[in-house]
Short mmCIF file of C-alpha atoms in Angstrom, two decimals:
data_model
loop_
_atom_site.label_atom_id
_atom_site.label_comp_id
_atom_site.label_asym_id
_atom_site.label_seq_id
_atom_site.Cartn_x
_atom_site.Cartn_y
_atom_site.Cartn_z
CA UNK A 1135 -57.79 -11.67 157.79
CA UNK A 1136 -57.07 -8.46 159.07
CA UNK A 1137 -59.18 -6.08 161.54
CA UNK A 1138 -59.70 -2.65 159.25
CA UNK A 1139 -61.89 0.31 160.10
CA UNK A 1140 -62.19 2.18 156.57
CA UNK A 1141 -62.16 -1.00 154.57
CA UNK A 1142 -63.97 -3.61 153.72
CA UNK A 1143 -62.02 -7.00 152.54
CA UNK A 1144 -63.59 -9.75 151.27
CA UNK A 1145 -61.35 -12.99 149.48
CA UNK A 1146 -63.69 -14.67 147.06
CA UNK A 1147 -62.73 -17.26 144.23
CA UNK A 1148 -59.64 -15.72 143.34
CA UNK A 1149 -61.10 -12.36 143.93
CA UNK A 1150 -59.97 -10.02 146.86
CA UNK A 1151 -62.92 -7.09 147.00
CA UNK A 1152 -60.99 -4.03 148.33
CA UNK A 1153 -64.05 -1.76 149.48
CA UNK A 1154 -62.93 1.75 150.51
CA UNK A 1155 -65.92 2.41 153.45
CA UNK A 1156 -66.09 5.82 154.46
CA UNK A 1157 -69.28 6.68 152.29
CA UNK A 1158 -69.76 9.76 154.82
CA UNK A 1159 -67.14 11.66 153.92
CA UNK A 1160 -67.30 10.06 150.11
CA UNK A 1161 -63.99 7.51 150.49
CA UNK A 1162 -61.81 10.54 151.33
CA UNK A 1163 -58.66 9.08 151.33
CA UNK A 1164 -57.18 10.19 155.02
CA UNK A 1165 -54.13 8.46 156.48
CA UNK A 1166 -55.55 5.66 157.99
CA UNK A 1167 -57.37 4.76 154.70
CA UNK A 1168 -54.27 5.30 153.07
CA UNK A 1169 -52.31 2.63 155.91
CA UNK A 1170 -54.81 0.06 155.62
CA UNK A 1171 -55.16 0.09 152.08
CA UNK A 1172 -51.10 -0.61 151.75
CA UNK A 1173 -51.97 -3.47 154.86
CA UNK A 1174 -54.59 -5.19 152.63
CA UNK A 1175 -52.05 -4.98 149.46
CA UNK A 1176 -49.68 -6.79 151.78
CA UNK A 1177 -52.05 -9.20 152.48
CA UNK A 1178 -53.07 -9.82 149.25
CA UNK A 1179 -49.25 -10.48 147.50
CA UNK A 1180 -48.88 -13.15 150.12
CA UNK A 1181 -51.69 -15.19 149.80
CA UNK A 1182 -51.61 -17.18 146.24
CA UNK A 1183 -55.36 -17.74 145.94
CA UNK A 1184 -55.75 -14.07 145.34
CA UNK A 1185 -55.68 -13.49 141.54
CA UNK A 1186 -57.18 -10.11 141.00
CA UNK A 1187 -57.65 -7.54 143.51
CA UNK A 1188 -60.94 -5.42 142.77
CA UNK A 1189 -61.40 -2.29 144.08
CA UNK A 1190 -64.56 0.10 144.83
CA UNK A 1191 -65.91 2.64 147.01
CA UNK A 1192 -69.28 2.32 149.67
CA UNK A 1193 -72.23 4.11 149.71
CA UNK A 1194 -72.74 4.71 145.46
CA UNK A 1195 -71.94 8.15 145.24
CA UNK A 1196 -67.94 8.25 145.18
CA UNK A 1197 -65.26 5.75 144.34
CA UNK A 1198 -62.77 8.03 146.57
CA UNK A 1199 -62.97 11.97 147.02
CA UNK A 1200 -59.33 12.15 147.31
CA UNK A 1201 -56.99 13.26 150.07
CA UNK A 1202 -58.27 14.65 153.40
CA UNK A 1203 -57.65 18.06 152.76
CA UNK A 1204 -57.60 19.06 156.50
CA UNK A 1205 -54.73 17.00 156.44
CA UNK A 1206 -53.77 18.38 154.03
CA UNK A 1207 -53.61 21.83 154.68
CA UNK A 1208 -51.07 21.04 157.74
CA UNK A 1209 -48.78 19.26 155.70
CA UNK A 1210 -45.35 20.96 155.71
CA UNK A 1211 -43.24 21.26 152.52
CA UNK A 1212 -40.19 18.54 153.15
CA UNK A 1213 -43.77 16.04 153.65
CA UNK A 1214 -43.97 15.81 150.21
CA UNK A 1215 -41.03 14.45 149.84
CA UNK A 1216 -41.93 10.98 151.95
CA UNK A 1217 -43.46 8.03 149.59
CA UNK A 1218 -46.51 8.51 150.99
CA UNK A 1219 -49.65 8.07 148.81
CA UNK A 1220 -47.72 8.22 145.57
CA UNK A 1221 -45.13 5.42 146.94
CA UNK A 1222 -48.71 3.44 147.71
CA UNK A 1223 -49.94 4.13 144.38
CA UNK A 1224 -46.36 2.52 142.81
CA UNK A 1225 -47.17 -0.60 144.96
CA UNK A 1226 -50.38 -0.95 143.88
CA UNK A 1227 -49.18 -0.35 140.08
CA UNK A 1228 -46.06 -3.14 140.46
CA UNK A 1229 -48.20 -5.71 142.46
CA UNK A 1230 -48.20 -9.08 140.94
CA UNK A 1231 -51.89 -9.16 141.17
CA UNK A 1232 -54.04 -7.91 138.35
CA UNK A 1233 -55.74 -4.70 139.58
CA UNK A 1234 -59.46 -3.50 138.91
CA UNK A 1235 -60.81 -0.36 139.56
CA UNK A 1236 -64.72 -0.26 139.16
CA UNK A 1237 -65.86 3.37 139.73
CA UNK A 1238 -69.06 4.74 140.70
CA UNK A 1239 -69.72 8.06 141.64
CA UNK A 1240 -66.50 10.43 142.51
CA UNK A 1241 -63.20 9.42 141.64
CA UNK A 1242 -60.87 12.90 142.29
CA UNK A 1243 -57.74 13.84 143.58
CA UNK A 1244 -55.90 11.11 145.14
CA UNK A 1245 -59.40 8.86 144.15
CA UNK A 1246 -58.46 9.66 140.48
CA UNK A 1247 -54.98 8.82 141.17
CA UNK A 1248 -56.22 4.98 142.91
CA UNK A 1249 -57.99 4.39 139.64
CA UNK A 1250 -55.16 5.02 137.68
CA UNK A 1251 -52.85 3.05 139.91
CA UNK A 1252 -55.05 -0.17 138.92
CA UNK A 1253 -54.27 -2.10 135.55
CA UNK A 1254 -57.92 -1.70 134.53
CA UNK A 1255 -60.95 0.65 135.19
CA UNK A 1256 -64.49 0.52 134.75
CA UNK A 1257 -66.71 3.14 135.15
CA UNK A 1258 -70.19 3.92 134.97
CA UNK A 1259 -72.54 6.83 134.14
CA UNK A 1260 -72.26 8.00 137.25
CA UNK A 1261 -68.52 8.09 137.50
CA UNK A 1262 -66.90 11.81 137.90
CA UNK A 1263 -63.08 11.91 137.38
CA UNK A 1264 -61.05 14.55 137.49
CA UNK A 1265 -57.99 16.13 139.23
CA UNK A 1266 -58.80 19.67 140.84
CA UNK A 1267 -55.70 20.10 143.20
CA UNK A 1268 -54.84 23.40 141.14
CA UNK A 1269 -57.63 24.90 143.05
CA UNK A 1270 -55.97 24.38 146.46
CA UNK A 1271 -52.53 25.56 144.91
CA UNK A 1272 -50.90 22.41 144.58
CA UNK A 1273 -50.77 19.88 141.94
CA UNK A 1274 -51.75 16.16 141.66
CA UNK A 1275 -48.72 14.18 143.86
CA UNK A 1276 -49.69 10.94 143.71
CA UNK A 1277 -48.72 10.00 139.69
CA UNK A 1278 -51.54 11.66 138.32
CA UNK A 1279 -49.49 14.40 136.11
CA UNK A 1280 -47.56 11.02 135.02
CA UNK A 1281 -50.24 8.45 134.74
CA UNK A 1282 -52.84 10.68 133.30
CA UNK A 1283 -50.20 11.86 130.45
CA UNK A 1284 -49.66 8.29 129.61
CA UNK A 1285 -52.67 6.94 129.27
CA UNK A 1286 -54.95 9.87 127.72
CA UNK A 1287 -51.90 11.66 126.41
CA UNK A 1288 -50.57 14.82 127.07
CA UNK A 1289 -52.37 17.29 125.35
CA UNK A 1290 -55.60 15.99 127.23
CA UNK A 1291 -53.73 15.79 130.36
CA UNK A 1292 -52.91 19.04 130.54
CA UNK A 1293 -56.33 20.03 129.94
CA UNK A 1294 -57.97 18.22 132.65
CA UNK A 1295 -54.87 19.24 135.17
CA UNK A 1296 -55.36 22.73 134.71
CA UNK A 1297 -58.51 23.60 134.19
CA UNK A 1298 -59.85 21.30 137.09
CA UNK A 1299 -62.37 19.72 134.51
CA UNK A 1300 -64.43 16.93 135.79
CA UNK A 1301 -65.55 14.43 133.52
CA UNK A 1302 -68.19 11.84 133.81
CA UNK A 1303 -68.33 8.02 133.14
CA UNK A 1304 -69.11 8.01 129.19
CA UNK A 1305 -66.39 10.55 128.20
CA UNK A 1306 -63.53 8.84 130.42
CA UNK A 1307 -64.28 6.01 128.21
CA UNK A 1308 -63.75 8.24 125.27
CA UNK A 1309 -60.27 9.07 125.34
CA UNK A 1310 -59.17 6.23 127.05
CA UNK A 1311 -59.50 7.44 130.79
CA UNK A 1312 -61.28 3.98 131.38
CA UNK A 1313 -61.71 0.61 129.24
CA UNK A 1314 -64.98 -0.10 130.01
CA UNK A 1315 -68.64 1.91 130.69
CA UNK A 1316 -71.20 0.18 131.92
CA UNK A 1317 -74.51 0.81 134.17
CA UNK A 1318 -74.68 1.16 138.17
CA UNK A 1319 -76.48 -1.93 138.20
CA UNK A 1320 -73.74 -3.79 135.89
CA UNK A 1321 -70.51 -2.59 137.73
CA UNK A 1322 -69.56 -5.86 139.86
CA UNK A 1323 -70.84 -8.21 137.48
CA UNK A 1324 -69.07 -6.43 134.67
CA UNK A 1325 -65.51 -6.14 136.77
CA UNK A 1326 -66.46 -10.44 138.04
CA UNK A 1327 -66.57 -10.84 134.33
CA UNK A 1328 -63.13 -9.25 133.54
CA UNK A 1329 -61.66 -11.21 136.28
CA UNK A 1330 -62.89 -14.09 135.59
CA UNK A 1331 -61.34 -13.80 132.18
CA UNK A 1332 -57.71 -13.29 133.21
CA UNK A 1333 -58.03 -15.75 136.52
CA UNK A 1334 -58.38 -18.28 132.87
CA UNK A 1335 -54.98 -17.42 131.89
CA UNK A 1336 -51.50 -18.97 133.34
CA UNK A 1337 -51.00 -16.84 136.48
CA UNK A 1338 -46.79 -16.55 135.72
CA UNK A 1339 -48.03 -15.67 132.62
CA UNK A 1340 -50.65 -12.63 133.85
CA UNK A 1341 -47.79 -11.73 136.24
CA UNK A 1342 -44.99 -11.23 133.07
CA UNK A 1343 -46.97 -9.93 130.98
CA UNK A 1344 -47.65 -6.83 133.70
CA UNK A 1345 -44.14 -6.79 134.18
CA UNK A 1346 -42.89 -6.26 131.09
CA UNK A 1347 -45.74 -3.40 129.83
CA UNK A 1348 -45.05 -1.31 132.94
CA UNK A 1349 -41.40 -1.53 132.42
CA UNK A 1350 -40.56 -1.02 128.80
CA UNK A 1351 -43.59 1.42 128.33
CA UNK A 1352 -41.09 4.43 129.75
CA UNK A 1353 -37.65 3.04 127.93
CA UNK A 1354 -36.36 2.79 124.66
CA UNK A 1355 -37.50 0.32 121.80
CA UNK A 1356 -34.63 -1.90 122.08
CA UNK A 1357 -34.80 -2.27 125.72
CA UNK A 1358 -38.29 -2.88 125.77
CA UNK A 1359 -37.77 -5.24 123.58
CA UNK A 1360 -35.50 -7.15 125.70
CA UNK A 1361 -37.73 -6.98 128.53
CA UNK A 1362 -40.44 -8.81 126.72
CA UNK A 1363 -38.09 -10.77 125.32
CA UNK A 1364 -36.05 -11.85 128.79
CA UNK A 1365 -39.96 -12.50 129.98
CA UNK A 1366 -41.05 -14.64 127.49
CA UNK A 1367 -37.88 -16.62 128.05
CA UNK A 1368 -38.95 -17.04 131.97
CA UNK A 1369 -42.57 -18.35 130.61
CA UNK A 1370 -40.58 -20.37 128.28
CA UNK A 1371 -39.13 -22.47 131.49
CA UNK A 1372 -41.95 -22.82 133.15
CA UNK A 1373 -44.48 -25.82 134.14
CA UNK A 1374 -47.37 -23.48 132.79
CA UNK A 1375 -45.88 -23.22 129.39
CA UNK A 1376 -46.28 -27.21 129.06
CA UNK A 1377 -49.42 -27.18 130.79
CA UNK A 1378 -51.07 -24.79 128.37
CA UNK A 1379 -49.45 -25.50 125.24
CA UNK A 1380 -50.46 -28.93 125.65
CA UNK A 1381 -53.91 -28.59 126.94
CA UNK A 1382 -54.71 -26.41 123.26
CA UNK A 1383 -53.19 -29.62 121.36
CA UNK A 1384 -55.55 -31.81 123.58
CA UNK A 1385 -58.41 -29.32 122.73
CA UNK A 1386 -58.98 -29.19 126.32
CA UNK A 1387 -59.43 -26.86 129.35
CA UNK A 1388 -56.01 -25.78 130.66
CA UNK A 1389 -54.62 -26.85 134.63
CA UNK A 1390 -52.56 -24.18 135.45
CA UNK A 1391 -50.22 -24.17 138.76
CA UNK A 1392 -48.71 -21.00 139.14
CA UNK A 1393 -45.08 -22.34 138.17
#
């Protein structure tokens, strides 16, 4: 395991817990943070016991505050032009691991961005999400005017981007910002749940099925339809395919093994 000074990593059943730990300055997402977060990402797409990668912010009252904006307010134009945080946030979209945000407290800027990055978000009723940047005379650089379009739609999107609205826990779940709401008290028990429900399903499976929503969701019909298509052929060939298949004939539990 690695050494990490913002984090917290813990590998549990299946589970890595991905603990942004900077409660004093609310998760602010500085470079560092940013480094060891991609480090722990690493970590996790090497090591097959991981399954689902959950993350979360320390302290209770923010999931991440977004960027460090002293850091921020040195950054040079041609900077934005590096991978940086957004080139993080792509990682984190196209790992092969299933991705869980669970969101308490502040979740803005670049912390909006993280939960959007992840495959699936909770939040509760404290949650605040929102992406403000337009204040500080730039705009969200880390997917969020992509992301946020896609999943709430534009119209909405635009709304949030530039007025700067914040919205809590219950309305994210709404429109769609979030798939689940839940109390404080419920949050890792409700994202252990959720992961305990895909860690049932064929891992090459999990990892195809990821593939082929993120990549035909921005193409055409017909080439979507290949992708799932060319994917479902893969599944087709593989030991898990027998293994499940006949484990539902034997009306018993299935024994996957990842190939």
């Amino acid at each position: 395991m690695e050494n990490y000074t913002n984090l917290l990593v813990e590998k549990k059943e299946g589970i890595m817990w991905l603990t942004l730990n900077r409660p004093e300055t609310r998760n602010a997402l500085d470079a560092q943070t940013l480094n060891e977060i991609d480090v722990a990402f690493l970590d996790a797409e090497s090591d097959s016991s991981v399954r689902v990668i959950i993350v979360q912010g320390a302290g209770g009252k923010s999931f991440a505050a977004g960027a460090d904006i002293r850091q921020l307010h040195e950054r040079e134009a041609l900077a934005a032009l590096i991978p940086g945080m957004q080139g993080l946030y792509s990682k984190i979209e196209n790992s092969s691991k299933v991705t869980i945000a669970a969101v308490n407290g502040f979740a803005l800027g670049g912390g909006c961005e993280l939960a959007l990055a992840c495959d699936i978000r909770i939040a509760t009723k404290k949650a605040k999400f929102g992406l403000p940047e337009l204040n500080l005379g730039i705009i969200p650089g880390a997917g969020g005017t992509q992301r946020l379009s896609r999943i709430i739609g534009k119209g909405r999107a635009l709304d949030m981007i530039l007025t700067g609205k914040i919205i809590d826990g219950e309305e994210a779940e709404r429109i769609g910002l979030v798939t689940y709401f839940t109390d404080e008290e419920g949050l890792a028990e409700k994202a252990e749940a959720i992961a305990s429900d895909v860690m049932k399903k064929g891992p090459v499976a999990v990892q195809l099925a990821k593939f082929a929503i993120h990549k035909g969701f921005d193409v055409d019909s017909d080439t979507a339809m290949w992708i799932e298509k060319l994917s479902q052929a893969v599944a087709f060939g593989t030991e898990d395919k027998k293994e499940g298949t006949l484990a539902f004939l034997e009306k018993r539990k299935a024994e996957f093994k990842n190939k």
